[in-house]
Amino acid sequence: MGKNSSNTPHSIERIQQWKEWDHRYIWRPFTQMQDYDQEPPLIISHGRGAYLYDIDGNRYFDGISSLWVNLHGHARPEITEAIARQAANISHSTLLGQGNIPSIELAKRLVDLTPPGLDKVFYSDNGSTANEVALKMAFQYWRQVGRPEKMKFVTFDGAYHGDTIGSVSLGGIDLFHGIFGPLLFKRCSAPYPVFSKYTSQESPQAVAQRSLDAVKSIFKQHNNQIAALIVEPLIQGASGIRTAAPGFLSSLRELCTRYDVLMICDEVFVGFGRTGAMFACEHESVSPDFLCLAKGISGGYLPLAATLTAQKIYDAFLGDYAEFKAFYHGHSYTGNQLGCSAALASLDIFETDGVLNRIKPFCKRLEERLDALFEQCDLVGDIHQRGPSAGIDIIRSRRGREPFRPAEKMGAKACLALRKHGIWLRPLGDTLVIIPPLVTTVEQIDDLMDAVEQVLKELQ
Ligand SMILES: *Cc1c(COP(=O)(O)O)cnc(C)c1O
């Protein structure tokens, strides 16, 4: 195979075959397959920078970073070479009873990089397991420090923490989670302090206070039975890119400390630059008891996740073998060398490219364009944005406060129309999600927003 084999055009017969097999054999995640089979298939052949290329040779701007994972662009030489170098040595050995070099180096980098007080790194493969690990550690911690009555969990309405049964139990999106109700454990839920500079009628302080009061009354009511609270810091992702009132997170940290409740920050989405800072917690100088990382951790190249926690949690799991205090949890690919090597290369790029500074102009441009869109377009009901991440809610009429009916599938229609403009977005219901890779330029934001404006005009 030639060096540029991924760029060579595919034969018509191969393309037809792939499209047919795609329909015949693949069951896609979060997808109504009956609809999917009616849409023109989009099968990716390769990627370069912020663009994806399909097998027919069309180019698309990857406006959702391949489901919120890609940071530094596709086929980035520094990352692909790091993976290749590591694969030439060894691709995987177990972390059960052994160590490996990239997992050690990455753990040290993560502890140095994350907020103070996070001293230990437990690896897994994805966001759901990162949260599942935190949940089980928190539960077992209280049993081993002699407080077994602390068994309950507190979460937020609209929360999304993953798709395994434990992480689904912590979630608050009925559409995804309702049907599994009988399988889930009970948890207490408080309203998330959703704040939009465009539409919120109240001050951010008032919005934050209402949520804090609800959390406090749960803490009081269940007095000493709460093990942990889990929160998506600054932005709830899957519920539609909902931004939180500033100041909420730091007050929440104080409340957890006061009531002796462990705080789990799910930064699976917001970590690694998605709010403009390396970690969302940094905006409000918060150190959680557990920090869950996945999605962008490997730059978006390989499945990898980490749950970071404090020395005091770790210490509660120490004891004689026969006390059985160990954390009995692990996965086949825990601490995988290829994933950790990709993550190290990604962290290097953050430094060498000054990524967190370099994204500022495009984030500012995104905000300006969103401001203008909200002014102009009656189809835009609300917008939430924080740094490089945004959600645009479309409704039939803002003035009439009238949403579209779900059967109209307007979010999906808008995204299908955007494909014709060379833009790939995947909506959450009627929210257009804009989460471009961190390599995005001001010009690419303009192209993206020109297309969004045009498509919304056509839908009006
Ligand atoms: C995506 C996501 C998860 C789940 O991660 P997976 O890797 O898909 O299991 C958990 N929490 C948040 C906030 C997420 O955005």
PDB file of C-alpha atoms in Angstrom, residues 94-318:
ATOM      1  CA  THR A  94      -1.939  -5.878  31.578  1.00  0.00           C
ATOM      2  CA  LEU A  95      -1.972  -3.439  34.499  1.00  0.00           C
ATOM      3  CA  LEU A  96      -3.040  -6.262  36.827  1.00  0.00           C
ATOM      4  CA  GLY A  97       0.141  -7.070  38.714  1.00  0.00           C
ATOM      5  CA  GLN A  98       2.396  -5.230  36.226  1.00  0.00           C
ATOM      6  CA  GLY A  99       3.204  -1.701  35.172  1.00  0.00           C
ATOM      7  CA  ASN A 100       3.948  -0.128  31.818  1.00  0.00           C
ATOM      8  CA  ILE A 101       5.914   2.972  30.860  1.00  0.00           C
ATOM      9  CA  PRO A 102       3.312   5.187  29.104  1.00  0.00           C
ATOM     10  CA  SER A 103       0.708   4.630  31.850  1.00  0.00           C
ATOM     11  CA  ILE A 104       3.261   5.708  34.486  1.00  0.00           C
ATOM     12  CA  GLU A 105       4.319   8.821  32.586  1.00  0.00           C
ATOM     13  CA  LEU A 106       0.729   9.799  31.859  1.00  0.00           C
ATOM     14  CA  ALA A 107      -0.370   9.326  35.479  1.00  0.00           C
ATOM     15  CA  LYS A 108       2.399  11.661  36.634  1.00  0.00           C
ATOM     16  CA  ARG A 109       1.451  14.264  33.985  1.00  0.00           C
ATOM     17  CA  LEU A 110      -2.255  14.088  34.912  1.00  0.00           C
ATOM     18  CA  VAL A 111      -1.599  14.470  38.643  1.00  0.00           C
ATOM     19  CA  ASP A 112       0.627  17.510  37.937  1.00  0.00           C
ATOM     20  CA  LEU A 113      -1.891  19.038  35.533  1.00  0.00           C
ATOM     21  CA  THR A 114      -5.171  18.569  37.413  1.00  0.00           C
ATOM     22  CA  PRO A 115      -6.342  20.616  40.428  1.00  0.00           C
ATOM     23  CA  PRO A 116      -4.486  20.052  43.717  1.00  0.00           C
ATOM     24  CA  GLY A 117      -5.531  17.142  45.909  1.00  0.00           C
ATOM     25  CA  LEU A 118      -5.903  14.600  43.109  1.00  0.00           C
ATOM     26  CA  ASP A 119      -3.048  12.178  43.740  1.00  0.00           C
ATOM     27  CA  LYS A 120      -3.958   8.787  42.256  1.00  0.00           C
ATOM     28  CA  VAL A 121      -4.956   7.691  38.759  1.00  0.00           C
ATOM     29  CA  PHE A 122      -7.207   4.708  37.982  1.00  0.00           C
ATOM     30  CA  TYR A 123      -7.449   3.912  34.265  1.00  0.00           C
ATOM     31  CA  SER A 124     -10.364   2.538  32.262  1.00  0.00           C
ATOM     32  CA  ASP A 125     -11.609   2.766  28.676  1.00  0.00           C
ATOM     33  CA  ASN A 126     -14.443   5.294  28.360  1.00  0.00           C
ATOM     34  CA  GLY A 127     -16.473   7.964  30.096  1.00  0.00           C
ATOM     35  CA  SER A 128     -19.119   5.589  31.424  1.00  0.00           C
ATOM     36  CA  THR A 129     -16.513   3.420  33.135  1.00  0.00           C
ATOM     37  CA  ALA A 130     -14.605   6.464  34.454  1.00  0.00           C
ATOM     38  CA  ASN A 131     -17.812   7.470  36.285  1.00  0.00           C
ATOM     39  CA  GLU A 132     -18.662   3.888  37.237  1.00  0.00           C
ATOM     40  CA  VAL A 133     -15.240   3.630  38.900  1.00  0.00           C
ATOM     41  CA  ALA A 134     -15.778   6.862  40.877  1.00  0.00           C
ATOM     42  CA  LEU A 135     -19.231   5.694  41.965  1.00  0.00           C
ATOM     43  CA  LYS A 136     -17.976   2.326  43.179  1.00  0.00           C
ATOM     44  CA  MET A 137     -14.914   3.818  44.873  1.00  0.00           C
ATOM     45  CA  ALA A 138     -17.067   6.364  46.721  1.00  0.00           C
ATOM     46  CA  PHE A 139     -19.467   3.641  47.862  1.00  0.00           C
ATOM     47  CA  GLN A 140     -16.718   1.301  49.020  1.00  0.00           C
ATOM     48  CA  TYR A 141     -14.776   4.150  50.667  1.00  0.00           C
ATOM     49  CA  TRP A 142     -17.568   4.899  53.159  1.00  0.00           C
ATOM     50  CA  ARG A 143     -17.975   1.211  54.027  1.00  0.00           C
ATOM     51  CA  GLN A 144     -14.277   0.930  54.758  1.00  0.00           C
ATOM     52  CA  VAL A 145     -14.074   4.003  56.954  1.00  0.00           C
ATOM     53  CA  GLY A 146     -16.929   2.743  59.102  1.00  0.00           C
ATOM     54  CA  ARG A 147     -19.780   4.804  57.629  1.00  0.00           C
ATOM     55  CA  PRO A 148     -21.713   2.126  55.689  1.00  0.00           C
ATOM     56  CA  GLU A 149     -24.943   4.133  56.009  1.00  0.00           C
ATOM     57  CA  LYS A 150     -23.558   6.571  53.408  1.00  0.00           C
ATOM     58  CA  MET A 151     -24.947   4.821  50.323  1.00  0.00           C
ATOM     59  CA  LYS A 152     -26.971   7.425  48.425  1.00  0.00           C
ATOM     60  CA  PHE A 153     -25.983   9.497  45.424  1.00  0.00           C
ATOM     61  CA  VAL A 154     -27.037  12.992  44.404  1.00  0.00           C
ATOM     62  CA  THR A 155     -27.183  14.051  40.785  1.00  0.00           C
ATOM     63  CA  PHE A 156     -28.766  16.776  38.608  1.00  0.00           C
ATOM     64  CA  ASP A 157     -31.795  16.845  36.346  1.00  0.00           C
ATOM     65  CA  GLY A 158     -30.650  16.512  32.739  1.00  0.00           C
ATOM     66  CA  ALA A 159     -27.347  14.895  33.750  1.00  0.00           C
ATOM     67  CA  TYR A 160     -25.600  12.426  31.473  1.00  0.00           C
ATOM     68  CA  HIS A 161     -22.858  10.234  32.858  1.00  0.00           C
ATOM     69  CA  GLY A 162     -22.781   7.329  30.400  1.00  0.00           C
ATOM     70  CA  ASP A 163     -24.616   4.201  29.335  1.00  0.00           C
ATOM     71  CA  THR A 164     -23.617   1.424  31.731  1.00  0.00           C
ATOM     72  CA  ILE A 165     -26.260   0.610  34.351  1.00  0.00           C
ATOM     73  CA  GLY A 166     -24.385   2.399  37.159  1.00  0.00           C
ATOM     74  CA  SER A 167     -23.732   5.538  35.164  1.00  0.00           C
ATOM     75  CA  VAL A 168     -27.288   5.452  33.783  1.00  0.00           C
ATOM     76  CA  SER A 169     -28.547   5.357  37.382  1.00  0.00           C
ATOM     77  CA  LEU A 170     -26.759   8.661  37.924  1.00  0.00           C
ATOM     78  CA  GLY A 171     -28.221  10.160  34.756  1.00  0.00           C
ATOM     79  CA  GLY A 172     -31.249  12.396  34.460  1.00  0.00           C
ATOM     80  CA  ILE A 173     -32.343  12.295  30.815  1.00  0.00           C
ATOM     81  CA  ASP A 174     -35.646  10.442  30.588  1.00  0.00           C
ATOM     82  CA  LEU A 175     -35.405   9.839  26.853  1.00  0.00           C
ATOM     83  CA  PHE A 176     -32.209   7.817  27.291  1.00  0.00           C
ATOM     84  CA  HIS A 177     -32.804   6.382  30.744  1.00  0.00           C
ATOM     85  CA  GLY A 178     -36.558   6.044  31.358  1.00  0.00           C
ATOM     86  CA  ILE A 179     -36.982   2.573  29.921  1.00  0.00           C
ATOM     87  CA  PHE A 180     -34.287   1.104  32.167  1.00  0.00           C
ATOM     88  CA  GLY A 181     -35.955   2.449  35.334  1.00  0.00           C
ATOM     89  CA  PRO A 182     -36.603  -0.979  36.899  1.00  0.00           C
ATOM     90  CA  LEU A 183     -32.894  -1.872  36.612  1.00  0.00           C
ATOM     91  CA  LEU A 184     -31.532   1.299  38.196  1.00  0.00           C
ATOM     92  CA  PHE A 185     -30.720   2.265  41.772  1.00  0.00           C
ATOM     93  CA  LYS A 186     -32.501   5.277  43.255  1.00  0.00           C
ATOM     94  CA  ARG A 187     -30.762   8.632  43.533  1.00  0.00           C
ATOM     95  CA  CYS A 188     -31.724  12.144  44.581  1.00  0.00           C
ATOM     96  CA  SER A 189     -31.802  14.811  41.942  1.00  0.00           C
ATOM     97  CA  ALA A 190     -31.583  18.634  42.034  1.00  0.00           C
ATOM     98  CA  PRO A 191     -32.159  21.167  39.230  1.00  0.00           C
ATOM     99  CA  TYR A 192     -29.043  22.120  37.231  1.00  0.00           C
ATOM    100  CA  PRO A 193     -28.495  25.905  37.305  1.00  0.00           C
ATOM    101  CA  VAL A 194     -28.939  26.438  33.560  1.00  0.00           C
ATOM    102  CA  PHE A 195     -27.998  30.000  32.642  1.00  0.00           C
ATOM    103  CA  SER A 196     -28.059  31.685  29.246  1.00  0.00           C
ATOM    104  CA  LYS A 197     -26.834  35.234  28.713  1.00  0.00           C
ATOM    105  CA  TYR A 198     -29.383  35.471  25.891  1.00  0.00           C
ATOM    106  CA  THR A 199     -32.605  34.459  27.605  1.00  0.00           C
ATOM    107  CA  SER A 200     -32.224  34.053  31.374  1.00  0.00           C
ATOM    108  CA  GLN A 201     -34.585  36.421  33.182  1.00  0.00           C
ATOM    109  CA  GLU A 202     -32.781  36.141  36.505  1.00  0.00           C
ATOM    110  CA  SER A 203     -29.260  36.961  37.643  1.00  0.00           C
ATOM    111  CA  PRO A 204     -26.723  34.109  37.580  1.00  0.00           C
ATOM    112  CA  GLN A 205     -26.551  34.404  41.382  1.00  0.00           C
ATOM    113  CA  ALA A 206     -30.294  33.797  41.720  1.00  0.00           C
ATOM    114  CA  VAL A 207     -30.169  30.814  39.338  1.00  0.00           C
ATOM    115  CA  ALA A 208     -27.204  29.293  41.186  1.00  0.00           C
ATOM    116  CA  GLN A 209     -28.802  29.879  44.575  1.00  0.00           C
ATOM    117  CA  ARG A 210     -31.974  28.018  43.643  1.00  0.00           C
ATOM    118  CA  SER A 211     -29.982  24.896  42.734  1.00  0.00           C
ATOM    119  CA  LEU A 212     -27.775  25.223  45.802  1.00  0.00           C
ATOM    120  CA  ASP A 213     -30.846  25.465  48.046  1.00  0.00           C
ATOM    121  CA  ALA A 214     -32.247  22.285  46.462  1.00  0.00           C
ATOM    122  CA  VAL A 215     -28.946  20.431  46.981  1.00  0.00           C
ATOM    123  CA  LYS A 216     -28.764  21.659  50.569  1.00  0.00           C
ATOM    124  CA  SER A 217     -32.270  20.480  51.368  1.00  0.00           C
ATOM    125  CA  ILE A 218     -31.419  17.011  49.932  1.00  0.00           C
ATOM    126  CA  PHE A 219     -28.259  16.939  52.060  1.00  0.00           C
ATOM    127  CA  LYS A 220     -30.280  17.883  55.153  1.00  0.00           C
ATOM    128  CA  GLN A 221     -33.150  15.517  54.490  1.00  0.00           C
ATOM    129  CA  HIS A 222     -30.928  12.495  53.928  1.00  0.00           C
ATOM    130  CA  ASN A 223     -28.631  13.741  56.598  1.00  0.00           C
ATOM    131  CA  ASN A 224     -25.777  11.263  56.892  1.00  0.00           C
ATOM    132  CA  GLN A 225     -26.705   8.803  54.174  1.00  0.00           C
ATOM    133  CA  ILE A 226     -25.181  10.478  51.150  1.00  0.00           C
ATOM    134  CA  ALA A 227     -22.016   8.980  49.694  1.00  0.00           C
ATOM    135  CA  ALA A 228     -21.352  11.364  46.831  1.00  0.00           C
ATOM    136  CA  LEU A 229     -22.667  14.007  44.476  1.00  0.00           C
ATOM    137  CA  ILE A 230     -21.840  13.912  40.764  1.00  0.00           C
ATOM    138  CA  VAL A 231     -21.866  16.985  38.538  1.00  0.00           C
ATOM    139  CA  GLU A 232     -20.887  18.007  35.019  1.00  0.00           C
ATOM    140  CA  PRO A 233     -18.894  21.189  35.762  1.00  0.00           C
ATOM    141  CA  LEU A 234     -19.889  24.367  33.847  1.00  0.00           C
ATOM    142  CA  ILE A 235     -21.698  22.600  30.990  1.00  0.00           C
ATOM    143  CA  GLN A 236     -24.209  19.762  30.895  1.00  0.00           C
ATOM    144  CA  GLY A 237     -23.325  18.184  27.561  1.00  0.00           C
ATOM    145  CA  ALA A 238     -25.839  15.601  26.418  1.00  0.00           C
ATOM    146  CA  SER A 239     -28.884  17.464  27.750  1.00  0.00           C
ATOM    147  CA  GLY A 240     -28.215  20.074  25.050  1.00  0.00           C
ATOM    148  CA  ILE A 241     -24.980  21.978  25.915  1.00  0.00           C
ATOM    149  CA  ARG A 242     -26.554  23.751  28.908  1.00  0.00           C
ATOM    150  CA  THR A 243     -24.230  26.250  30.563  1.00  0.00           C
ATOM    151  CA  ALA A 244     -24.297  26.666  34.353  1.00  0.00           C
ATOM    152  CA  ALA A 245     -24.504  29.958  36.221  1.00  0.00           C
ATOM    153  CA  PRO A 246     -20.998  31.195  37.072  1.00  0.00           C
ATOM    154  CA  GLY A 247     -20.101  30.730  40.729  1.00  0.00           C
ATOM    155  CA  PHE A 248     -22.278  27.649  41.144  1.00  0.00           C
ATOM    156  CA  LEU A 249     -19.485  25.087  41.090  1.00  0.00           C
ATOM    157  CA  SER A 250     -17.376  26.698  43.821  1.00  0.00           C
ATOM    158  CA  SER A 251     -20.417  27.093  46.107  1.00  0.00           C
ATOM    159  CA  LEU A 252     -21.336  23.469  45.431  1.00  0.00           C
ATOM    160  CA  ARG A 253     -17.834  22.403  46.481  1.00  0.00           C
ATOM    161  CA  GLU A 254     -18.265  24.263  49.795  1.00  0.00           C
ATOM    162  CA  LEU A 255     -21.621  22.617  50.378  1.00  0.00           C
ATOM    163  CA  CYS A 256     -20.222  19.108  49.743  1.00  0.00           C
ATOM    164  CA  THR A 257     -17.365  19.759  52.150  1.00  0.00           C
ATOM    165  CA  ARG A 258     -19.727  21.113  54.831  1.00  0.00           C
ATOM    166  CA  TYR A 259     -22.010  18.043  54.630  1.00  0.00           C
ATOM    167  CA  ASP A 260     -19.214  15.490  54.239  1.00  0.00           C
ATOM    168  CA  VAL A 261     -20.358  14.435  50.768  1.00  0.00           C
ATOM    169  CA  LEU A 262     -17.722  13.353  48.213  1.00  0.00           C
ATOM    170  CA  MET A 263     -17.756  15.473  45.056  1.00  0.00           C
ATOM    171  CA  ILE A 264     -17.372  13.714  41.714  1.00  0.00           C
ATOM    172  CA  CYS A 265     -16.677  16.021  38.770  1.00  0.00           C
ATOM    173  CA  ASP A 266     -17.521  14.375  35.460  1.00  0.00           C
ATOM    174  CA  GLU A 267     -15.185  16.196  33.055  1.00  0.00           C
ATOM    175  CA  VAL A 268     -15.507  13.490  30.412  1.00  0.00           C
ATOM    176  CA  PHE A 269     -16.725  16.133  27.958  1.00  0.00           C
ATOM    177  CA  VAL A 270     -15.547  19.459  29.425  1.00  0.00           C
ATOM    178  CA  GLY A 271     -11.967  18.348  30.204  1.00  0.00           C
ATOM    179  CA  PHE A 272      -9.000  19.122  27.924  1.00  0.00           C
ATOM    180  CA  GLY A 273      -9.923  22.601  26.764  1.00  0.00           C
ATOM    181  CA  ARG A 274     -13.621  22.340  25.930  1.00  0.00           C
ATOM    182  CA  THR A 275     -14.521  25.280  28.167  1.00  0.00           C
ATOM    183  CA  GLY A 276     -11.427  27.306  27.308  1.00  0.00           C
ATOM    184  CA  ALA A 277      -9.393  26.123  30.338  1.00  0.00           C
ATOM    185  CA  MET A 278      -7.604  22.780  30.578  1.00  0.00           C
ATOM    186  CA  PHE A 279     -10.207  21.569  33.092  1.00  0.00           C
ATOM    187  CA  ALA A 280     -13.567  23.201  33.787  1.00  0.00           C
ATOM    188  CA  CYS A 281     -12.958  23.021  37.563  1.00  0.00           C
ATOM    189  CA  GLU A 282     -10.103  25.519  37.144  1.00  0.00           C
ATOM    190  CA  HIS A 283     -12.514  28.338  36.254  1.00  0.00           C
ATOM    191  CA  GLU A 284     -13.739  28.287  39.850  1.00  0.00           C
ATOM    192  CA  SER A 285     -10.622  26.904  41.589  1.00  0.00           C
ATOM    193  CA  VAL A 286     -12.438  23.721  42.559  1.00  0.00           C
ATOM    194  CA  SER A 287     -10.672  20.528  43.641  1.00  0.00           C
ATOM    195  CA  PRO A 288     -13.115  17.628  43.506  1.00  0.00           C
ATOM    196  CA  ASP A 289     -12.688  14.331  45.384  1.00  0.00           C
ATOM    197  CA  PHE A 290     -12.968  12.467  42.071  1.00  0.00           C
ATOM    198  CA  LEU A 291     -12.203  13.793  38.591  1.00  0.00           C
ATOM    199  CA  CYS A 292     -13.420  11.664  35.667  1.00  0.00           C
ATOM    200  CA  LEU A 293     -11.710  12.096  32.296  1.00  0.00           C
ATOM    201  CA  ALA A 294     -12.224  10.413  28.925  1.00  0.00           C
ATOM    202  CA  LYS A 295     -13.249  11.680  25.437  1.00  0.00           C
ATOM    203  CA  GLY A 296     -10.428  14.176  24.678  1.00  0.00           C
ATOM    204  CA  ILE A 297      -7.842  12.535  26.936  1.00  0.00           C
ATOM    205  CA  SER A 298      -6.183  10.686  24.026  1.00  0.00           C
ATOM    206  CA  GLY A 299      -6.650  13.630  21.660  1.00  0.00           C
ATOM    207  CA  GLY A 300      -9.597  11.674  20.265  1.00  0.00           C
ATOM    208  CA  TYR A 301      -7.452   8.827  18.881  1.00  0.00           C
ATOM    209  CA  LEU A 302      -8.037   5.822  21.121  1.00  0.00           C
ATOM    210  CA  PRO A 303     -10.456   4.750  23.869  1.00  0.00           C
ATOM    211  CA  LEU A 304      -8.930   5.745  27.200  1.00  0.00           C
ATOM    212  CA  ALA A 305     -10.272   7.103  30.485  1.00  0.00           C
ATOM    213  CA  ALA A 306      -8.975   8.023  33.915  1.00  0.00           C
ATOM    214  CA  THR A 307     -10.546   8.502  37.329  1.00  0.00           C
ATOM    215  CA  LEU A 308      -8.374  10.655  39.580  1.00  0.00           C
ATOM    216  CA  THR A 309      -8.849  10.739  43.320  1.00  0.00           C
ATOM    217  CA  ALA A 310      -7.317  11.836  46.610  1.00  0.00           C
ATOM    218  CA  GLN A 311      -4.761  10.114  48.791  1.00  0.00           C
ATOM    219  CA  LYS A 312      -7.316   9.806  51.636  1.00  0.00           C
ATOM    220  CA  ILE A 313      -9.659   7.764  49.405  1.00  0.00           C
ATOM    221  CA  TYR A 314      -6.793   5.539  48.268  1.00  0.00           C
ATOM    222  CA  ASP A 315      -5.616   4.994  51.854  1.00  0.00           C
ATOM    223  CA  ALA A 316      -9.026   3.626  52.879  1.00  0.00           C
ATOM    224  CA  PHE A 317      -8.474   0.719  50.484  1.00  0.00           C
ATOM    225  CA  LEU A 318      -5.211  -0.354  52.137  1.00  0.00           C
TER     226      LEU A 318
END
